[in-house]
Short mmCIF file of C-alpha atoms and ligand atoms in Angstrom, two decimals:
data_model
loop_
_atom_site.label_atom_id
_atom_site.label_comp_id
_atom_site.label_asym_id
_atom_site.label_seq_id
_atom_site.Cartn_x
_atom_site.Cartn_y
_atom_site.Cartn_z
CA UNK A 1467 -21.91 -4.28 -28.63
CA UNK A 1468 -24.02 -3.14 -25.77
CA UNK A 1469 -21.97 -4.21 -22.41
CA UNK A 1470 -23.99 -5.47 -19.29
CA UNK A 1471 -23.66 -4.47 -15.87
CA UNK A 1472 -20.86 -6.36 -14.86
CA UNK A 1473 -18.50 -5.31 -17.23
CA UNK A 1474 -19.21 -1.62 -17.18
CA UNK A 1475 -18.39 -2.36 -13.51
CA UNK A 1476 -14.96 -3.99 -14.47
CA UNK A 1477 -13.72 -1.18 -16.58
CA UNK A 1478 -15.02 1.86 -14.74
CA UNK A 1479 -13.12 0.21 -11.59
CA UNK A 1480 -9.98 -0.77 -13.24
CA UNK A 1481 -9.57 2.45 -15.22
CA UNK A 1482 -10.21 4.30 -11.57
CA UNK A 1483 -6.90 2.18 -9.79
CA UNK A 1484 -4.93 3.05 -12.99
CA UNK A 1485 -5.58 6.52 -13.33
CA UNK A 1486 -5.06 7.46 -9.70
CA UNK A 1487 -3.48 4.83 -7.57
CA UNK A 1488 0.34 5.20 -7.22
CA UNK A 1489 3.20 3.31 -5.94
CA UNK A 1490 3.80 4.40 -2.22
CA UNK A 1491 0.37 5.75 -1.80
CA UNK A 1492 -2.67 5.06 1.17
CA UNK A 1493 -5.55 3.64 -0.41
CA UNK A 1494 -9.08 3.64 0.95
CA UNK A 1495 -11.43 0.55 -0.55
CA UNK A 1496 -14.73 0.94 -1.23
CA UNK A 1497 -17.66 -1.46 -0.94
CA UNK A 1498 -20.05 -3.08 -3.19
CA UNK A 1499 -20.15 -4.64 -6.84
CA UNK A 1500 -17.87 -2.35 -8.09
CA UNK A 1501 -15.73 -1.48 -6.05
CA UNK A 1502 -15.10 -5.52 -5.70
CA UNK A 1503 -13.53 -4.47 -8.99
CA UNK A 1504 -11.16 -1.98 -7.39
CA UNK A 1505 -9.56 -4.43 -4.70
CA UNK A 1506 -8.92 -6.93 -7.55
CA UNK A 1507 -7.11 -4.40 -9.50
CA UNK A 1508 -5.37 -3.05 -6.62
CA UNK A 1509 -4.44 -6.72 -5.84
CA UNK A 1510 -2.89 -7.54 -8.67
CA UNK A 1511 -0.50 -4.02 -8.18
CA UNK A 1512 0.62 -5.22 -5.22
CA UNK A 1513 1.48 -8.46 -6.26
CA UNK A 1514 3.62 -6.37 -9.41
CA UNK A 1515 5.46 -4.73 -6.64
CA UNK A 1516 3.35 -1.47 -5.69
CA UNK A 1517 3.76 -0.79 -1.75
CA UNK A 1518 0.21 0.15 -0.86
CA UNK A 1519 -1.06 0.66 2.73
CA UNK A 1520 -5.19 -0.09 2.63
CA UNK A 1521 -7.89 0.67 4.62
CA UNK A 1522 -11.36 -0.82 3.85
CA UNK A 1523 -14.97 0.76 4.33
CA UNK A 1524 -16.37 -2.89 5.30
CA UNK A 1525 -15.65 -6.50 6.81
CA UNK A 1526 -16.65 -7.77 3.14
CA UNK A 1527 -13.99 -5.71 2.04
CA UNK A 1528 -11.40 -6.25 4.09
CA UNK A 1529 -11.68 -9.96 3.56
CA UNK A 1530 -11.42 -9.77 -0.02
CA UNK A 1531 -8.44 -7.53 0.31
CA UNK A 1532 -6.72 -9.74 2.36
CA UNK A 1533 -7.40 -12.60 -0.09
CA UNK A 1534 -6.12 -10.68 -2.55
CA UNK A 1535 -2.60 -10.66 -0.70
CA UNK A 1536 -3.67 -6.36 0.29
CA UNK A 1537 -1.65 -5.15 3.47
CA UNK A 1538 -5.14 -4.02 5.22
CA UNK A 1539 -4.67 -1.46 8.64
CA UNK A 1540 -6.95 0.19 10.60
CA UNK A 1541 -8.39 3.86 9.60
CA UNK A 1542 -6.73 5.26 12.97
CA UNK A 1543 -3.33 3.82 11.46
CA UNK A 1544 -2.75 6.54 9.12
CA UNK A 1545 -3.02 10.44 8.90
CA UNK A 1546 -4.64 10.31 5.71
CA UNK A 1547 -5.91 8.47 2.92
CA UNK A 1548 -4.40 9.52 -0.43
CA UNK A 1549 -7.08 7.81 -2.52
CA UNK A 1550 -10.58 6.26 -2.26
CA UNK A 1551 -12.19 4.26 -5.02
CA UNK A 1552 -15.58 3.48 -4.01
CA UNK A 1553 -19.13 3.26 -5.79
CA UNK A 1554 -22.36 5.32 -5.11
CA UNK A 1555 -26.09 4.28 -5.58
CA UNK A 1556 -26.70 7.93 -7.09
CA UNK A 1557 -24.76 10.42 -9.02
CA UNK A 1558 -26.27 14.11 -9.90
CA UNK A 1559 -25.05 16.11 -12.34
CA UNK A 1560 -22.69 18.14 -9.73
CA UNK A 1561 -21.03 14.65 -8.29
CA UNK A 1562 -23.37 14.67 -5.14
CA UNK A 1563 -24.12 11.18 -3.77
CA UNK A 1564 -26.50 8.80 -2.37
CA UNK A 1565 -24.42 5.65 -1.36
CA UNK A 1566 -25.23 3.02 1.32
CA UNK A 1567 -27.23 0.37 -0.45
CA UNK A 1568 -24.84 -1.74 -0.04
CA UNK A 1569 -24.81 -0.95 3.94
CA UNK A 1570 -21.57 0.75 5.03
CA UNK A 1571 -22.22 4.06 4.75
CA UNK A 1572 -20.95 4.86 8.16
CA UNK A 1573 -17.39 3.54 7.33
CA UNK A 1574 -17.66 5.08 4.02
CA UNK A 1575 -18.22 8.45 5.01
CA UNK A 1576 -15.26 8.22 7.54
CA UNK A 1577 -12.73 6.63 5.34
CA UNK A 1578 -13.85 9.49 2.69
CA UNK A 1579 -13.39 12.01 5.02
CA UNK A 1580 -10.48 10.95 5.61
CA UNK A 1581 -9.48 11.03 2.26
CA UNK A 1582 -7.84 13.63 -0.03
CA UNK A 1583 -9.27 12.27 -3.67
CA UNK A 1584 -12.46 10.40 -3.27
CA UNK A 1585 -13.03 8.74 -6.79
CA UNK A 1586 -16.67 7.33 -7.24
CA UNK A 1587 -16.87 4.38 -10.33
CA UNK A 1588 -20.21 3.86 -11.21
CA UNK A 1589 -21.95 2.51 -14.78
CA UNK A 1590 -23.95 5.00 -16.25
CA UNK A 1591 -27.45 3.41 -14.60
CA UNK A 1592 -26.07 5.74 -11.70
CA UNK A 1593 -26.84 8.97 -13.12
CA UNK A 1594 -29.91 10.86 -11.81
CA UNK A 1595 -31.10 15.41 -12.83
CA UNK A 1596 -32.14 15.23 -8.49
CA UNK A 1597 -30.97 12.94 -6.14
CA UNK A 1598 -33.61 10.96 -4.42
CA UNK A 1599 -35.06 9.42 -7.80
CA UNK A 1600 -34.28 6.41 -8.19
CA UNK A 1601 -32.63 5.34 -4.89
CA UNK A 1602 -34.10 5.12 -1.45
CA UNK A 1603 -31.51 7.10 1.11
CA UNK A 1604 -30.14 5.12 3.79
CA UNK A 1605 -29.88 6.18 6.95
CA UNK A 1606 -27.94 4.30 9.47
CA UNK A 1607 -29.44 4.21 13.30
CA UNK A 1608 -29.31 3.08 16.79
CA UNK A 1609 -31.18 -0.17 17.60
CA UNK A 1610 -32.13 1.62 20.93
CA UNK A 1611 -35.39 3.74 19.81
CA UNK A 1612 -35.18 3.05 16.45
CA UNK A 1613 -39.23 3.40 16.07
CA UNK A 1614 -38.93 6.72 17.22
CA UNK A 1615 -36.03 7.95 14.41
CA UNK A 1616 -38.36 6.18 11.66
CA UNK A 1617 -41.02 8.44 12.95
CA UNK A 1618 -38.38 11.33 13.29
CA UNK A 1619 -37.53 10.65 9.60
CA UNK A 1620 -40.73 10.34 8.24
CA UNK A 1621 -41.20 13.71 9.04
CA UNK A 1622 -38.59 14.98 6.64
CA UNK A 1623 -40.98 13.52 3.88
CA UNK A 1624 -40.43 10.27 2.93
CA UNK A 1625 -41.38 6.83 3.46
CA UNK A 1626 -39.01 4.74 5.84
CA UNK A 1627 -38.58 1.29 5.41
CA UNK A 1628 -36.21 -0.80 8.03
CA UNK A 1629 -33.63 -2.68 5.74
CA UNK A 1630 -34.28 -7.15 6.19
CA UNK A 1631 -31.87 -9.69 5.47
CA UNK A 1632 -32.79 -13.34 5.42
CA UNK A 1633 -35.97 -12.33 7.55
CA UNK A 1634 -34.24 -10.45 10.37
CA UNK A 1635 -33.80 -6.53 10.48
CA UNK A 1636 -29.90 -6.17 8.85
CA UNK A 1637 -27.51 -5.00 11.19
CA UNK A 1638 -24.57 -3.02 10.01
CA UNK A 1639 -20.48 -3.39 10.84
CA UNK A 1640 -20.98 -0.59 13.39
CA UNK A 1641 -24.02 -3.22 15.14
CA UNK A 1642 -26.92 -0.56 13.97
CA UNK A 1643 -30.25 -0.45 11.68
CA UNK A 1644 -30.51 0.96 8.32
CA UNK A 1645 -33.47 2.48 7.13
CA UNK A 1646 -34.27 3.16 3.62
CA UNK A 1647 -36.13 6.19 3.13
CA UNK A 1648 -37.63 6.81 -0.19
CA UNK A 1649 -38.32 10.22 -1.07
CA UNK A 1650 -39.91 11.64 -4.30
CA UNK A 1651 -36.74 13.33 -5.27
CA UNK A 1652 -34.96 15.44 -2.62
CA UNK A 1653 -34.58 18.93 -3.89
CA UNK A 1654 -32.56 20.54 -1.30
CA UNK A 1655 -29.65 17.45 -0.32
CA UNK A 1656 -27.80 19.95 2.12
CA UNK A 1657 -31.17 21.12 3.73
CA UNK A 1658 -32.29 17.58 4.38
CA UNK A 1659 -29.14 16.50 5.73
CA UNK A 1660 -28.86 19.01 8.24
CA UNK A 1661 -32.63 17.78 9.24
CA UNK A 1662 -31.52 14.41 9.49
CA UNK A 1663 -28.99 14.79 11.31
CA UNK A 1664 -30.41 16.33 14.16
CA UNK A 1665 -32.74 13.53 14.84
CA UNK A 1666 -31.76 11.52 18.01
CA UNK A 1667 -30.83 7.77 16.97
CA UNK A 1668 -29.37 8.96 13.70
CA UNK A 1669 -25.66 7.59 13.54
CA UNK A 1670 -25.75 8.67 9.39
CA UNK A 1671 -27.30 9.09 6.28
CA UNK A 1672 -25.97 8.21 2.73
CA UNK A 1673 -25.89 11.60 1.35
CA UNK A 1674 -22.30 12.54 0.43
CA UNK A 1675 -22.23 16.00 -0.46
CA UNK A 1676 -19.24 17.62 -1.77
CA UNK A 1677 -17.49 14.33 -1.26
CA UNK A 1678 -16.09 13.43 -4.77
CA UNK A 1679 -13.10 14.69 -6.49
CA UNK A 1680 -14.03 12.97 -9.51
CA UNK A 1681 -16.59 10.39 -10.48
CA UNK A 1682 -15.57 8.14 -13.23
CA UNK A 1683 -18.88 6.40 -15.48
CA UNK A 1684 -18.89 4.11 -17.59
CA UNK A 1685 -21.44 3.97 -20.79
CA UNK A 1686 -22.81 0.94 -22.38
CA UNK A 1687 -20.03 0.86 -24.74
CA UNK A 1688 -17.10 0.65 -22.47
CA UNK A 1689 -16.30 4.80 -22.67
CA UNK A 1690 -15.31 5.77 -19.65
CA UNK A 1691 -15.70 9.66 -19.09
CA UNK A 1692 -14.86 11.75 -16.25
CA UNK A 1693 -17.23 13.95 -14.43
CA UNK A 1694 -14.40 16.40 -12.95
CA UNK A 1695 -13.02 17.06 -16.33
CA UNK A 1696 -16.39 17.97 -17.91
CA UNK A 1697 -16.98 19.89 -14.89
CA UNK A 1698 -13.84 21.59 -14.54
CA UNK A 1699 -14.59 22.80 -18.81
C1 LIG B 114 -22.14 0.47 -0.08
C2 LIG B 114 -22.19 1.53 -1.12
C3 LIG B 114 -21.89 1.10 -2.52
O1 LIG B 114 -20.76 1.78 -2.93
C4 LIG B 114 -23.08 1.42 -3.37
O2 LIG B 114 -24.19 0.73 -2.84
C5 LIG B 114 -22.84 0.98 -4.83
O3 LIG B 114 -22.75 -0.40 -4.89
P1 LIG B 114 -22.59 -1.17 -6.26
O4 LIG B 114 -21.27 -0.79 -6.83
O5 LIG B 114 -22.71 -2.63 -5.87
O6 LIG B 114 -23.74 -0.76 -7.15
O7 LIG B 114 -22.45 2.67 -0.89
O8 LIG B 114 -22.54 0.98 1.17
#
């Protein structure tokens, strides 16, 4: 049986909040279709009895965790995270990231830095040989100038596009534009991202290097595999 989307989703997520979340422990929560997955999971733990302190990456996440009965605090309310369980738009073979699709990179990339184990869940549709690919790469910027950073970014070699929702140009949590620069395959992630960031109007960009501790995929039949174990062989 060949699973769709959805419930590679489900398992990959749920397999992620058994493997690593413990009683006791400060949990960063991810955004997007999986990680939706995640905060359910971690839901129903809390309502068993786990004492979990949470921090979200989004507004759409906090929300849900909060209807899921999730004690939800502020990032600046803890000294660390002990585990994040979010999902990424882009995995290469060495667990390097594109992630922001789904529009909070910014709060992702804090929360995971703030994290000691940042666990990625992702169905196998994820995997890329060179980041770049398949995905555009967001890049989060200030509304002041914005033009100009497009320009600025279309320099690096790509093609930037400013992210639209329901006709208007989407603004993020943190009240900035995304763009979404498509590349043909980025060959050199920590090389662009040290270009990028150096542009003036660029709050972030979706690449997450050396940011997992593991990544956890899920194939078409329900296996779930580890990336940090086969890496770690
Ligand atoms: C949001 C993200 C998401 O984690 C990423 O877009 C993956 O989302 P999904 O699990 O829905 O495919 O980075 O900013």
């Amino acid at each position: 049986m060949t699973l769709d989307a959805a419930a590679m989703k489900k398992i990959v997520a749920e397999e992620a909040v058994n493997r690593y979340v413990k009683d006791g422990m400060n949990v960063g929560l991810g955004t997007g279709s999986t990680a939706y997955y995640a905060i359910k999971r971690i839901g129903e733990l809390v309502a068993e009895g786990y004492n979990l302190t949470c921090v979200a990456t989004s507004v759409q996440s906090e929300d849900l965790a909060k209807e899921c009965g999730i004690k939800v605090v502020g990032v600046d309310d803890v000294d660390k995270l002990d585990v994040t369980i979010d999902g990424a738009d882009e995995v290469d073979p060495k667990m390097q990231l594109i992630k922001g699709l789904g529009g909070a990179l910014l709060r992702e990339k804090i929360v995971a830095a703030a994290t000691v184990n940042e666990i990625i869940v992702a169905d196998d549709s994820k995997l890329v040989e060179k980041l770049g690919t398949k995905a555009p790469l967001p890049v989060e910027v200030l509304i002041f100038g914005h033009e100009h950073t497009k320009y600025a970014l279309e320099r690096q070699g790509c093609k930037a596009e400013l992210r639209m929702k329901d006709g208007k140009p989407f603004v993020t949590d943190g009240g900035n534009y995304i763009y979404d620069c498509r590349f043909e395959g980025i060959d050199n992630p920590f090389f662009l991202e040290s270009r990028i960031d150096v542009i003036p109007g660029v709050v972030e960009n979706g690449l997450f290097l050396n940011t997992a501790f593991d990544v956890l995929i899920c194939d078409r039949d329900g296996n779930v595999s580890s990336m940090n174990e086969k890496l770690s062989r």
